[in-house]
Amino acid sequence: LVISSVLVWLLMKLIRILKTNCCSENTFCKVEFKIEGTNIVLNGLVDTGNLLMDPIFHKPVHILEESVISDREEIKDIPLENLTGFHMIPYHTIGNHGVLSVVEVEEFVIFIGERQIQLGRQLCGVTPRNLSGNHKYQLIVNKRAW
């Protein structure tokens, strides 16, 4: 009975992992969201290796270039600390760690080919650095969000 229970638990865990990781590798996409009433459309990278979770709200965190916010005329004068849902979380990557500013965005929609994934409100960690050397994408999408 114990062995059967363990096998069922392992099978359920495997199904969940496979379902969560339907993208077998990183995929480029378009992302549309709204922050402080401003609509933003940008290029994203669905990163199956992005496992960043907010330790307070237990939600996945996407990574957004700060320039996306600071370059928008409508919101560039709003301090990051005054944006909706602002808080800070610890992070750890290969060779780096620290704290990351997080804000909440709304109406978050991912477009991958013909597929459209509507996620509603999402958390975005804001980084001051460019995410891609050639500016191919400005957001790293956390695959755990759907």
Short mmCIF file of C-alpha atoms in Angstrom, two decimals:
data_model
loop_
_atom_site.label_atom_id
_atom_site.label_comp_id
_atom_site.label_asym_id
_atom_site.label_seq_id
_atom_site.Cartn_x
_atom_site.Cartn_y
_atom_site.Cartn_z
CA LEU A 1 0.00 0.00 0.00
CA VAL A 2 2.82 2.41 0.87
CA ILE A 3 4.70 1.60 -2.34
CA SER A 4 1.54 2.14 -4.40
CA SER A 5 0.94 5.48 -2.72
CA VAL A 6 4.50 6.61 -3.41
CA LEU A 7 4.26 5.53 -7.06
CA VAL A 8 0.98 7.41 -7.52
CA TRP A 9 2.50 10.51 -5.89
CA LEU A 10 5.56 10.30 -8.19
CA LEU A 11 3.36 9.85 -11.25
CA MET A 12 1.26 12.90 -10.30
CA LYS A 13 4.43 14.93 -9.75
CA LEU A 14 5.76 13.88 -13.18
CA ILE A 15 2.49 14.83 -14.89
CA ARG A 16 2.57 18.25 -13.21
CA ILE A 17 6.16 18.86 -14.31
CA LEU A 18 5.40 17.86 -17.90
CA LYS A 19 2.29 20.03 -17.95
CA THR A 20 4.15 23.02 -16.51
CA ASN A 21 7.02 22.75 -18.95
CA CYS A 22 5.19 22.37 -22.27
CA CYS A 23 7.84 24.60 -23.86
CA SER A 24 10.87 22.34 -24.11
CA GLU A 25 13.22 25.26 -24.76
CA ASN A 26 13.29 29.02 -24.61
CA THR A 27 10.74 30.63 -26.94
CA PHE A 28 10.41 34.21 -28.16
CA CYS A 29 7.02 35.88 -27.85
CA LYS A 30 5.18 39.20 -27.76
CA VAL A 31 3.83 40.38 -24.43
CA GLU A 32 1.20 43.03 -23.80
CA PHE A 33 0.46 44.40 -20.35
CA LYS A 34 -0.71 47.51 -18.59
CA ILE A 35 1.13 49.33 -15.82
CA GLU A 36 -0.33 52.38 -14.11
CA GLY A 37 -2.86 52.66 -16.94
CA THR A 38 -0.20 52.61 -19.67
CA ASN A 39 -0.37 49.84 -22.30
CA ILE A 40 2.97 48.34 -23.18
CA VAL A 41 3.80 45.84 -25.93
CA LEU A 42 7.27 44.35 -26.03
CA ASN A 43 9.30 41.32 -26.98
CA GLY A 44 9.70 38.58 -24.42
CA LEU A 45 11.61 35.38 -23.92
CA VAL A 46 9.80 32.47 -22.28
CA ASP A 47 12.59 31.11 -20.12
CA THR A 48 11.95 27.59 -18.85
CA GLY A 49 14.87 28.12 -16.46
CA ASN A 50 13.35 31.18 -14.76
CA LEU A 51 12.15 29.75 -11.46
CA LEU A 52 11.95 33.04 -9.55
CA MET A 53 9.04 33.02 -7.11
CA ASP A 54 7.88 35.80 -4.82
CA PRO A 55 8.41 34.45 -1.28
CA ILE A 56 5.61 36.61 0.13
CA PHE A 57 2.82 36.10 -2.41
CA HIS A 58 4.03 32.69 -3.69
CA LYS A 59 3.64 33.82 -7.31
CA PRO A 60 6.06 33.53 -10.23
CA VAL A 61 8.03 36.67 -11.09
CA HIS A 62 8.83 37.82 -14.64
CA ILE A 63 11.94 39.95 -15.23
CA LEU A 64 11.45 43.36 -16.89
CA GLU A 65 14.05 45.87 -18.06
CA GLU A 66 13.70 49.12 -16.09
CA SER A 67 14.07 51.11 -19.34
CA VAL A 68 10.65 49.81 -20.43
CA ILE A 69 9.15 51.87 -17.61
CA SER A 70 11.55 54.82 -17.61
CA ASP A 71 11.22 55.37 -21.38
CA ARG A 72 7.41 55.72 -21.29
CA GLU A 73 6.38 59.38 -21.21
CA GLU A 74 3.21 58.64 -19.19
CA ILE A 75 4.98 56.94 -16.28
CA LYS A 76 8.66 57.88 -16.45
CA ASP A 77 8.29 60.46 -13.67
CA ILE A 78 6.70 58.02 -11.22
CA PRO A 79 9.33 56.64 -8.82
CA LEU A 80 9.56 52.86 -8.95
CA GLU A 81 8.65 52.74 -5.25
CA ASN A 82 5.30 54.40 -6.02
CA LEU A 83 4.22 51.88 -8.67
CA THR A 84 1.40 49.45 -7.84
CA GLY A 85 2.45 46.50 -5.71
CA PHE A 86 6.04 47.67 -5.22
CA HIS A 87 8.10 45.52 -2.87
CA MET A 88 11.50 43.87 -2.88
CA ILE A 89 12.44 40.20 -2.93
CA PRO A 90 15.72 38.31 -2.64
CA TYR A 91 17.07 36.57 -5.73
CA HIS A 92 19.93 34.24 -6.54
CA THR A 93 21.37 33.44 -9.97
CA ILE A 94 24.54 31.75 -11.08
CA GLY A 95 27.26 34.09 -9.86
CA ASN A 96 24.94 36.80 -8.54
CA HIS A 97 22.48 37.49 -5.73
CA GLY A 98 20.80 40.42 -4.02
CA VAL A 99 17.37 42.03 -3.82
CA LEU A 100 15.10 42.83 -6.74
CA SER A 101 12.41 45.50 -6.99
CA VAL A 102 9.03 44.01 -7.90
CA VAL A 103 5.91 45.75 -9.24
CA GLU A 104 2.49 44.46 -10.23
CA VAL A 105 1.26 44.76 -13.81
CA GLU A 106 -2.23 44.08 -15.09
CA GLU A 107 -3.84 42.49 -18.13
CA PHE A 108 -0.71 40.46 -18.91
CA VAL A 109 -1.11 38.64 -22.26
CA ILE A 110 1.48 36.45 -24.00
CA PHE A 111 1.38 35.85 -27.76
CA ILE A 112 3.34 32.81 -28.98
CA GLY A 113 2.66 32.23 -32.67
CA GLU A 114 -1.10 31.81 -33.00
CA ARG A 115 -1.47 31.08 -29.29
CA GLN A 116 -2.68 33.75 -26.85
CA ILE A 117 -2.24 33.22 -23.10
CA GLN A 118 -4.11 35.66 -20.83
CA LEU A 119 -2.72 35.74 -17.32
CA GLY A 120 -4.27 38.81 -15.68
CA ARG A 121 -2.26 40.52 -12.93
CA GLN A 122 1.38 39.47 -12.73
CA LEU A 123 4.51 40.34 -10.78
CA CYS A 124 7.54 41.75 -12.60
CA GLY A 125 10.98 42.09 -11.13
CA VAL A 126 12.60 45.25 -12.47
CA THR A 127 16.25 45.08 -13.46
CA PRO A 128 18.40 48.09 -14.42
CA ARG A 129 20.43 46.04 -16.92
CA ASN A 130 19.63 45.01 -20.51
CA LEU A 131 18.38 41.44 -20.66
CA SER A 132 19.66 40.75 -24.17
CA GLY A 133 22.78 42.20 -25.73
CA ASN A 134 21.03 42.97 -29.01
CA HIS A 135 17.76 44.25 -27.42
CA LYS A 136 15.92 41.29 -28.97
CA TYR A 137 13.73 41.05 -25.84
CA GLN A 138 12.97 43.27 -22.84
CA LEU A 139 11.15 40.77 -20.62
CA ILE A 140 11.93 37.28 -19.39
CA VAL A 141 8.64 35.45 -19.00
CA ASN A 142 8.41 33.02 -16.09
CA LYS A 143 6.99 29.77 -17.49
CA ARG A 144 5.50 28.90 -14.10
CA ALA A 145 2.89 31.64 -14.57
CA TRP A 146 0.63 29.31 -16.55
#
